[in-house]
Coordinates of N, CA and C in Angstrom, one line a residue:
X1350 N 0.8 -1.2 0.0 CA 0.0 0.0 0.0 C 0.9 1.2 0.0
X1351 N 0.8 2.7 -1.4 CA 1.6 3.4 -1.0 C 1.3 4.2 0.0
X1352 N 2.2 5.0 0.5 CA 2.3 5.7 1.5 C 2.4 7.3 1.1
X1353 N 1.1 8.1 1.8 CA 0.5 9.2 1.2 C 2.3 10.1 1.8
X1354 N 2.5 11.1 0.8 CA 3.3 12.0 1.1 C 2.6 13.0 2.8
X1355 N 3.5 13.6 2.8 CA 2.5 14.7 4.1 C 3.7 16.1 3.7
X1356 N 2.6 17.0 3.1 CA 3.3 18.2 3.2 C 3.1 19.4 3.8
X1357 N 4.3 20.2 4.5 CA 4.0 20.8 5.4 C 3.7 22.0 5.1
X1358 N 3.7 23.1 4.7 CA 3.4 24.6 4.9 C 3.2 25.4 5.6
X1359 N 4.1 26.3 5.4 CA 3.6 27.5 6.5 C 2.8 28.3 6.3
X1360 N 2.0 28.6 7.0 CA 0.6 29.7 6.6 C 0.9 30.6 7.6
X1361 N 1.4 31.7 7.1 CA 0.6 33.6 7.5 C -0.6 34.0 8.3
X1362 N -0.7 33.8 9.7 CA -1.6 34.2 10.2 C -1.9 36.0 10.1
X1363 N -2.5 36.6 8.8 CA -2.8 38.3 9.4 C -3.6 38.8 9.8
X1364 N -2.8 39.5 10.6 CA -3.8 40.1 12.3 C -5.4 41.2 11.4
X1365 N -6.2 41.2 12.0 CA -7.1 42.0 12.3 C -7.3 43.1 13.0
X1366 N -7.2 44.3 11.9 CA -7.1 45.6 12.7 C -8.4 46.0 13.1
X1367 N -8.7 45.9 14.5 CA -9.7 46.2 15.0 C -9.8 47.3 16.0
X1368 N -10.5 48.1 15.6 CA -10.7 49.8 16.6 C -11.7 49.4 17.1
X1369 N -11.8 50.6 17.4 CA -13.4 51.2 18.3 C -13.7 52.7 18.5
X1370 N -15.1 52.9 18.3 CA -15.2 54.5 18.5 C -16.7 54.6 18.7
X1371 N -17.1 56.1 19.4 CA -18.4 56.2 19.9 C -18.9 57.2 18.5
X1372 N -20.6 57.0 18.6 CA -20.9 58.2 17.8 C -22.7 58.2 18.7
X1373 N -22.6 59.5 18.8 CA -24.3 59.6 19.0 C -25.1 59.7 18.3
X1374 N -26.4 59.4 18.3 CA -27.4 59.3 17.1 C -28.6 60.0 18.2
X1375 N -29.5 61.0 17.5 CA -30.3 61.5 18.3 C -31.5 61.7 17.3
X1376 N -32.8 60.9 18.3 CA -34.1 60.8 17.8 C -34.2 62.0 16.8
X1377 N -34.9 61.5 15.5 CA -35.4 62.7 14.9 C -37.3 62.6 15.2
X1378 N -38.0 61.4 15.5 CA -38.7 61.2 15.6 C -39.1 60.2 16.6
X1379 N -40.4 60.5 17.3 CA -40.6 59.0 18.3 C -40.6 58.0 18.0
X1380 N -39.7 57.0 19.0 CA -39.8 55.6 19.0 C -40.6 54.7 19.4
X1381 N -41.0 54.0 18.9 CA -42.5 52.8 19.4 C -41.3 51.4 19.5
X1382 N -41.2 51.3 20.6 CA -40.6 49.8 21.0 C -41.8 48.8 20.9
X1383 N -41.2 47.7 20.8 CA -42.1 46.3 21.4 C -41.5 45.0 21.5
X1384 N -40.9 44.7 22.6 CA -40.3 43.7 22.6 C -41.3 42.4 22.9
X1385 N -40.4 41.0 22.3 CA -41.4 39.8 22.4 C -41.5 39.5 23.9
X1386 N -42.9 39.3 24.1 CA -42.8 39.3 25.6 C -42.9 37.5 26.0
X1387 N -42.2 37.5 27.2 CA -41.7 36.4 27.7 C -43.1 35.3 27.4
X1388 N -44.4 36.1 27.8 CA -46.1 35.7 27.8 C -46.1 35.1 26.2
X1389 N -45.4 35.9 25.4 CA -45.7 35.7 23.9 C -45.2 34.4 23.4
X1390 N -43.8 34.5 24.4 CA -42.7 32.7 24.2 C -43.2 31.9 24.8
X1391 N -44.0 32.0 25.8 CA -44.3 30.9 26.7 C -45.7 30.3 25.7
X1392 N -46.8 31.2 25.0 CA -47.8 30.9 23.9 C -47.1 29.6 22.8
X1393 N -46.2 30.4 22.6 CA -45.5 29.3 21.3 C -45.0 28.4 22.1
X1394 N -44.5 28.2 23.2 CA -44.1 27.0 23.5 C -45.4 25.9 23.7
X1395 N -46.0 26.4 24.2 CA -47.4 25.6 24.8 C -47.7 25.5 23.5
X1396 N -47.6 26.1 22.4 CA -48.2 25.4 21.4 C -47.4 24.5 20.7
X1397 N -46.5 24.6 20.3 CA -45.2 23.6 19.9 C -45.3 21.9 20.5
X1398 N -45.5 22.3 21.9 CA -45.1 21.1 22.7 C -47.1 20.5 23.0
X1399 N -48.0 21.0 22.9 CA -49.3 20.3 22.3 C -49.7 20.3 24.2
X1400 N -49.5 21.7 24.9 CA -50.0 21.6 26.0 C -51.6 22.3 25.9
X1401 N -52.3 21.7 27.1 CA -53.9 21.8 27.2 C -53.9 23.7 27.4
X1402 N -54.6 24.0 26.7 CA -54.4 25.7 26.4 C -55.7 26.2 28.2
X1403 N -55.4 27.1 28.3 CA -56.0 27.7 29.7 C -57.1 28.8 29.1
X1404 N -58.0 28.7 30.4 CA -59.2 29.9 29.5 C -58.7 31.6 29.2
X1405 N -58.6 32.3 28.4 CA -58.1 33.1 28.3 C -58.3 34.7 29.1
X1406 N -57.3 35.2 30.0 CA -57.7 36.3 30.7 C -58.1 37.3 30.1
X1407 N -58.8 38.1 30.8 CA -59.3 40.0 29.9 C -58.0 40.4 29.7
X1408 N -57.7 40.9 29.0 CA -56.5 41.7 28.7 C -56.2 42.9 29.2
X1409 N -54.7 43.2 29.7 CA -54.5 43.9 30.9 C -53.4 45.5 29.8
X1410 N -54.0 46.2 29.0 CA -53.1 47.1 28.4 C -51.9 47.4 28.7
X1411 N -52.0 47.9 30.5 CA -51.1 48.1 31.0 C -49.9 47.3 31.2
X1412 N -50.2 46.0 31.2 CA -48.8 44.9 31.4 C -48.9 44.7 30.1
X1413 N -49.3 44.8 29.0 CA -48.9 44.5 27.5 C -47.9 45.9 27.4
X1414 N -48.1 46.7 27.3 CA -47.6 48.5 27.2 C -45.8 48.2 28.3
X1415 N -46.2 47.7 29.4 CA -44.8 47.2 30.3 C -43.8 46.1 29.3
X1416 N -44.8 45.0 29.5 CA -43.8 43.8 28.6 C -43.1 44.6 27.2
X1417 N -43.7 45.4 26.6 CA -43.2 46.0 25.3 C -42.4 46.6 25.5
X1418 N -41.5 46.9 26.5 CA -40.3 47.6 27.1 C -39.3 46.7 27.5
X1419 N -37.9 47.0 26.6 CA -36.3 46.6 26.9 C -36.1 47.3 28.4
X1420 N -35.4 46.4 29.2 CA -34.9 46.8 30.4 C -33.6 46.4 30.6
X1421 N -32.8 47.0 31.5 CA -31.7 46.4 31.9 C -31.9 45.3 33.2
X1422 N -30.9 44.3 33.0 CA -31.0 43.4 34.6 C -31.4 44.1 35.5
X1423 N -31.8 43.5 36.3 CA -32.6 44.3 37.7 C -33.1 45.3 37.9
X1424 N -33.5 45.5 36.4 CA -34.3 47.0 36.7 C -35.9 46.3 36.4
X1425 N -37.0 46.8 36.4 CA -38.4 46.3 36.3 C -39.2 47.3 35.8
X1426 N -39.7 47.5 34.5 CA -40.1 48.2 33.7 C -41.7 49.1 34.6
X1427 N -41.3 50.2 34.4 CA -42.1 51.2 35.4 C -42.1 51.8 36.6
X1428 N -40.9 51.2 37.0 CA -40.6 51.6 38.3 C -39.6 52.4 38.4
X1429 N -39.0 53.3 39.0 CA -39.1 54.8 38.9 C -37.0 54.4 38.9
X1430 N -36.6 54.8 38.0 CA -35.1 54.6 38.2 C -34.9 53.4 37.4
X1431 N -36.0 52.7 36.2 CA -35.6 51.6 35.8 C -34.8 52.0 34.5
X1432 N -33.7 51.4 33.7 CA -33.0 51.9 32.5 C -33.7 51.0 31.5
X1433 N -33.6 51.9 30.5 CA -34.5 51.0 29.3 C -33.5 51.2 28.1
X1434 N -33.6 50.0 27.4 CA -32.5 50.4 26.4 C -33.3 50.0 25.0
X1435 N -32.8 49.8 23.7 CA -33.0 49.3 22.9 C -31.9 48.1 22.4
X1436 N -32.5 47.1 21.1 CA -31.0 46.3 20.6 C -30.1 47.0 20.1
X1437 N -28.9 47.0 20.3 CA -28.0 48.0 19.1 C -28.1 46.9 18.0
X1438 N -28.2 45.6 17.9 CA -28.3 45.2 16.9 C -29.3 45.7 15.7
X1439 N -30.2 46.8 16.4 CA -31.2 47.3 15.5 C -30.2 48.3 14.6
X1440 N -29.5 49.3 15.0 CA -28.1 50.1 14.1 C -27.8 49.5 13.3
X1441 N -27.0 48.3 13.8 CA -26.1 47.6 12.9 C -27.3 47.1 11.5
X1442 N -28.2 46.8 11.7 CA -29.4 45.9 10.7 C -29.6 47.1 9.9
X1443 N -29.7 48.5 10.4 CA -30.1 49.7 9.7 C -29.1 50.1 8.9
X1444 N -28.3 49.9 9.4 CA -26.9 50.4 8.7 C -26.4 49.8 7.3
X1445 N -26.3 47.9 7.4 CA -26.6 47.1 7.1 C -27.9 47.2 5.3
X1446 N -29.0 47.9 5.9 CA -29.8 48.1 4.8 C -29.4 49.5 3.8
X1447 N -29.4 50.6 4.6 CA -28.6 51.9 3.8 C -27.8 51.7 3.1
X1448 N -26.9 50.3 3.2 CA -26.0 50.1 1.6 C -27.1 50.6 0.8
X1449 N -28.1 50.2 0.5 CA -29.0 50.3 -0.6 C -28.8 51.6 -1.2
X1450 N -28.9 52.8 -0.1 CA -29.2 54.2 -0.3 C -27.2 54.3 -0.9
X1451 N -26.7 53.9 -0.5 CA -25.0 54.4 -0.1 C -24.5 54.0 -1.5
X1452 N -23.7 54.6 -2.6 CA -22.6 54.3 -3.6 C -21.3 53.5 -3.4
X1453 N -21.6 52.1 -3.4 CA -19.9 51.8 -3.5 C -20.2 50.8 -2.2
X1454 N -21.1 50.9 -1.6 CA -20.9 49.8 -0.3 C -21.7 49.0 -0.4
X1455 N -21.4 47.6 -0.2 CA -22.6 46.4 -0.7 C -22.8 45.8 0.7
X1456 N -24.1 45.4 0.6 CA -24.3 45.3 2.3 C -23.9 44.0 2.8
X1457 N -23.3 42.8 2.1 CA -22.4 41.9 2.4 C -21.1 42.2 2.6
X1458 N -20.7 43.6 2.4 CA -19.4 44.0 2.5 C -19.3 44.7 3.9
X1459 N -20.9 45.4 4.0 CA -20.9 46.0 5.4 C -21.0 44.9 7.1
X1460 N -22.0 43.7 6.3 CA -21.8 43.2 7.8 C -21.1 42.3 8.6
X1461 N -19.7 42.2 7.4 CA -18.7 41.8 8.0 C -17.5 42.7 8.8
X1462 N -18.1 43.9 8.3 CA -16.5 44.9 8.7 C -16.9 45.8 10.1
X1463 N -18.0 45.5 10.6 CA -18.5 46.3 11.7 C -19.7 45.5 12.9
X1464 N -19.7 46.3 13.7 CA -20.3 45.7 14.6 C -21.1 46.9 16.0
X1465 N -22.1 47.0 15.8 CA -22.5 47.8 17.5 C -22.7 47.1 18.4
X1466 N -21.9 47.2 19.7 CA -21.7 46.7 20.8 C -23.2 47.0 22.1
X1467 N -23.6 46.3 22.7 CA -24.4 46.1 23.6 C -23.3 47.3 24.9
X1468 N -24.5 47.4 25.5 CA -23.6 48.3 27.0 C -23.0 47.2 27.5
X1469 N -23.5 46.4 28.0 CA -23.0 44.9 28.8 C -23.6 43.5 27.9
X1470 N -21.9 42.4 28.4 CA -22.3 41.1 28.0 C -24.0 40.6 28.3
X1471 N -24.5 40.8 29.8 CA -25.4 40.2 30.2 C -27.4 40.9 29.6
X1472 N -26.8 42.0 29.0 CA -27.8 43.2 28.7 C -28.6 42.8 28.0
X1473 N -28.3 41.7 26.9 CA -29.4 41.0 26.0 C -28.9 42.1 24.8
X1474 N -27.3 42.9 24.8 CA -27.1 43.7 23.8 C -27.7 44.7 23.7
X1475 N -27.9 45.6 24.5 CA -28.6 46.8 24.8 C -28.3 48.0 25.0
X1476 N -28.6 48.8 24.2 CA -27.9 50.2 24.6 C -28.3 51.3 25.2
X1477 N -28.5 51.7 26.2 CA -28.8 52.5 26.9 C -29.3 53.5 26.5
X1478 N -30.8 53.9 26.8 CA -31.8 54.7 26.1 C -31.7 56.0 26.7
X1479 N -31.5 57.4 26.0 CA -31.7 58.4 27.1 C -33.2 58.9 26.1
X1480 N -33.8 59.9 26.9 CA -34.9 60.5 26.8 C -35.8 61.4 27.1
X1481 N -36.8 61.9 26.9 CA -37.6 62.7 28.0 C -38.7 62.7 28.2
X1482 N -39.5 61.5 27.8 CA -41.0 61.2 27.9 C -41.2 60.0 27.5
X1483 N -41.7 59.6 28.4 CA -42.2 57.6 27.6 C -43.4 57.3 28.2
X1484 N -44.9 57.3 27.0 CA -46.0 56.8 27.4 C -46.2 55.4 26.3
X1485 N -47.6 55.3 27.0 CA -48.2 54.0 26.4 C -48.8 54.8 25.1
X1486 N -48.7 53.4 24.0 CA -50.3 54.3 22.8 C -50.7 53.2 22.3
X1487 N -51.6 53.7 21.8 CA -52.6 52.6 21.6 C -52.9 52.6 19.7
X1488 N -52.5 51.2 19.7 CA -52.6 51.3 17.7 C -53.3 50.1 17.7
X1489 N -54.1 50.1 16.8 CA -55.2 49.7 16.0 C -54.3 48.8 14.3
X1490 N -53.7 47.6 14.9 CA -53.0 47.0 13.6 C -54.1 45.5 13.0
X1491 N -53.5 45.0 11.7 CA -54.2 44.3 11.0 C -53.1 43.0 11.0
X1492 N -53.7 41.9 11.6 CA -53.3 40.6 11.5 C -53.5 39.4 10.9
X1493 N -53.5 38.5 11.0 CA -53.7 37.7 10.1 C -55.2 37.6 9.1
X1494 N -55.6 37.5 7.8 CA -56.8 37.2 7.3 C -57.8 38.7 7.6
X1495 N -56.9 40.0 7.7 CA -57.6 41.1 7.9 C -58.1 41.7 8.5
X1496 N -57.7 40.7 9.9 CA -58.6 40.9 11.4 C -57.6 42.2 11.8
X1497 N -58.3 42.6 12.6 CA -57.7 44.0 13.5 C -57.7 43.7 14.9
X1498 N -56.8 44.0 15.8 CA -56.6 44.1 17.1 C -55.5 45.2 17.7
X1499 N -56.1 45.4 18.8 CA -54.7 46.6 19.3 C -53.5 45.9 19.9
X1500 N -53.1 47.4 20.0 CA -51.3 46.9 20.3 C -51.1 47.9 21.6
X1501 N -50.4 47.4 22.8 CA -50.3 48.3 23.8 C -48.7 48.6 23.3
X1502 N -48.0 49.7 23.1 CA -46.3 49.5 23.4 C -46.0 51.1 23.9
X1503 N -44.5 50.7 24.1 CA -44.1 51.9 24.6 C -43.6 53.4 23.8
X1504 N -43.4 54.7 24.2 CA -43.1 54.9 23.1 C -41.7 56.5 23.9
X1505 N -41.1 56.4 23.1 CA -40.2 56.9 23.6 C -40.0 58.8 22.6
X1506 N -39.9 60.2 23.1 CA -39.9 60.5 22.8 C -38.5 62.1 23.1
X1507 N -38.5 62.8 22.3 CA -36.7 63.5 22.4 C -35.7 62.2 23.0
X1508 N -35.0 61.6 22.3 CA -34.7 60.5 22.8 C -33.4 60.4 22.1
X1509 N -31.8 59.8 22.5 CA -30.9 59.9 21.9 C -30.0 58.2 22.6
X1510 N -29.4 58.0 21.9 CA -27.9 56.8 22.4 C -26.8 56.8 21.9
X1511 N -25.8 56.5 23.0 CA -24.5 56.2 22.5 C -23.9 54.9 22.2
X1512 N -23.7 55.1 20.6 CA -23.0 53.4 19.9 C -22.0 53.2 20.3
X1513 N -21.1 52.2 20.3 CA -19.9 51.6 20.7 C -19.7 50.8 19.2
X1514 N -18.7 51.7 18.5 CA -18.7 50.4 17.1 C -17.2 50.3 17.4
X1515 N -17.7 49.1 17.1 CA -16.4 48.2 16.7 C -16.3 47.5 15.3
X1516 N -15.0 48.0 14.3 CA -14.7 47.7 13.4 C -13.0 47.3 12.7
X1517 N -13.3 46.6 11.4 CA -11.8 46.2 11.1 C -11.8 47.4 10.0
X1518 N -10.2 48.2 10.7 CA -10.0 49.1 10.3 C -9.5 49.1 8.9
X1519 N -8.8 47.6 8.0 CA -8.5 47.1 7.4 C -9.4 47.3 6.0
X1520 N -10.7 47.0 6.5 CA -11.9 47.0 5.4 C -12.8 48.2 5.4
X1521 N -12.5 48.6 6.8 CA -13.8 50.4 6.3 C -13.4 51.2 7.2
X1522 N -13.7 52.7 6.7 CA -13.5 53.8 7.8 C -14.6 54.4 8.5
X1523 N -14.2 55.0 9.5 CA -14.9 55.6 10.4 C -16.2 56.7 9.8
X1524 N -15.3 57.3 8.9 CA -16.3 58.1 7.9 C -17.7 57.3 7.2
X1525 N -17.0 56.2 6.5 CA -18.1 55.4 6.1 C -18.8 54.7 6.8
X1526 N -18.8 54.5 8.0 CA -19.8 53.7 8.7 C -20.3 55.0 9.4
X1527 N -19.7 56.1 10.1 CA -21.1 57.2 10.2 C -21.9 57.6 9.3
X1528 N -21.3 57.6 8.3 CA -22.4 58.1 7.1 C -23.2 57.0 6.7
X1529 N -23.3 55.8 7.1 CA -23.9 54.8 6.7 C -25.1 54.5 7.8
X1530 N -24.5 55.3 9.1 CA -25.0 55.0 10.2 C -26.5 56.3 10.4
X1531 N -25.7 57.4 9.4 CA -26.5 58.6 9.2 C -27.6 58.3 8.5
X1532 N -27.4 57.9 7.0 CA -27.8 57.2 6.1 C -29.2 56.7 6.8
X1533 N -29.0 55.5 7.3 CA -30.0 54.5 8.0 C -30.8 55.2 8.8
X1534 N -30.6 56.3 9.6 CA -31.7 57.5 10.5 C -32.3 57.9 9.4
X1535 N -32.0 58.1 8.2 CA -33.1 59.2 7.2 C -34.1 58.2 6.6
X1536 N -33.5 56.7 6.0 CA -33.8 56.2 5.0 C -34.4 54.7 5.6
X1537 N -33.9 54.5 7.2 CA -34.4 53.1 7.7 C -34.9 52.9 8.9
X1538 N -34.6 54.0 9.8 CA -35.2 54.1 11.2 C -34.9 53.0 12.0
X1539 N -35.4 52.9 13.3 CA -35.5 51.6 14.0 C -36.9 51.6 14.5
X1540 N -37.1 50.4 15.2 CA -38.1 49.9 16.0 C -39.3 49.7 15.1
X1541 N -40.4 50.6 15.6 CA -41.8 49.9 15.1 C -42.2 51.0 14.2
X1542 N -43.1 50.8 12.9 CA -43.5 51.8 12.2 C -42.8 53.0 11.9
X1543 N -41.2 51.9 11.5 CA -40.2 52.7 10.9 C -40.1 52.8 9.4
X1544 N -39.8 53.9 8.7 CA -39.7 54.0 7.1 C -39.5 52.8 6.3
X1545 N -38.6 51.6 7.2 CA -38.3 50.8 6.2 C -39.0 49.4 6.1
X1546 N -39.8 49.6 7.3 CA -40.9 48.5 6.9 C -42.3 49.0 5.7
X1547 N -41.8 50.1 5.0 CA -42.7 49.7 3.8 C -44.0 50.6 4.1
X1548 N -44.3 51.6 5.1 CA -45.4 52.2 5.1 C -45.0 53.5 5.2
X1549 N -46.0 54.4 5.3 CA -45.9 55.9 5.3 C -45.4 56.5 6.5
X1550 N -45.0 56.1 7.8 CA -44.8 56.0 8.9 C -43.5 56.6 9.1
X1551 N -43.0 57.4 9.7 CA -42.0 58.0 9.8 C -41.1 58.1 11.3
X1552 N -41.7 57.0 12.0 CA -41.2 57.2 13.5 C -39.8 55.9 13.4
X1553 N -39.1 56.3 14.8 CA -38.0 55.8 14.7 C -36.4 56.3 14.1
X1554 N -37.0 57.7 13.6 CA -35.8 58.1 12.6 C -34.9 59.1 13.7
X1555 N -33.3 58.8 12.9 CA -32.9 59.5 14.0 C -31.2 60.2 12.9
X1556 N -30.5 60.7 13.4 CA -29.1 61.0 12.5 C -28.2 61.4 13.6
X1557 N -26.5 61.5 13.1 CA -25.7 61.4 13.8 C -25.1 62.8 14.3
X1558 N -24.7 62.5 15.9 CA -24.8 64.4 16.4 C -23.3 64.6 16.3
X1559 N -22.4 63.3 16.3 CA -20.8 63.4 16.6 C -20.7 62.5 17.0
X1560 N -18.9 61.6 16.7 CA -18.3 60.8 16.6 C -16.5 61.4 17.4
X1561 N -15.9 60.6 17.8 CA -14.9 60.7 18.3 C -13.9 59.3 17.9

């Protein structure tokens, strides 16, 4: 039997130039959060797994309008000192889409060369919401087969955050991911009944105040 050769090679590990820099983005318009609420996972589970379904309670606005709020660990949504954040992975998705709007940047090119960072590992990737008014409102949306039902969420309004991007300096600049980052406030918003889901709706929009 012959005997396979074995050849060795040396391979060039090259490093990854990787920075970091802040930039603020400040609401141009109110934000309507709504996070999946824990009630909503536990539905799909019970249904997935073929459990005996329970009679259904009146519906409580108020704890739908709560659950639809990002919190940080041990804070508890409404209670007076709680921090509420959003995903930064919503930036990066926005930013991500503005290639569209952008010359020269393909959005396979963008969501490998950057990244927005959560405040903390444990945060669920959350960035720290600042603001100056957060009520409940009440919308009237169309679900499945044309039916209508309301929506309790939260809504956040004068409202600004600070990103943490992290990028390889190798494949893009700082320039181009704020303007991309700018880009995505005019052209893709975040959260709920933002520009880029397709309707007339203009909330969620925001643009960049400064970068360092």
């Amino acid at each position: 039997m012959p005997v396979k050769k074995v050849i060795e090679k040396t391979v060039e590990l090259l490093p990854i130039h990787i920075d970091e820099f802040d930039v603020r983005a400040n609401g141009l318009s109110p934000l309507i959060v709504h996070r999946f609420s824990d009630k909503a996972k536990k539905q799909i589970e019970d249904k997935q797994q073929k459990r005996a379904k329970s009679a259904k309670k009146a519906r409580d606005p108020n704890e739908e309008y709560l659950a639809s709020l990002y919190t940080f660990p041990g804070d508890v949504a409404g209670v007076k000192g709680c921090r509420y954040g959003v995903p930064a992975v919503w930036f990066k998705l926005a930013a991500v889409d503005a290639c569209r709007f952008s010359d020269g940047m393909k959005m396979t090119m963008a969501r490998g060369t950057f990244h927005v960072m959560g405040e903390t590992q444990d945060s669920g990737g959350l960035v720290l919401l600042h603001y100056s008014s957060l009520r409940m409102r009440e919308d009237a949306v169309t679900i499945g087969m044309g039916s209508r039902d309301m929506r309790y969420r939260g809504e956040f309004s004068d409202w600004w955050v600070n990103l943490k991007i992290r990028y390889n300096s190798a494949c893009i600049g700082v320039e181009q991911i704020v303007n991309l980052i700018n880009i995505a406030g005019f052209g893709c918003g975040i959260g709920e009944r933002r520009p880029s889901q397709g309707c007339s709706d203009q909330f969620g929009m925001f643009e960049v105040a400064l970068s360092t």
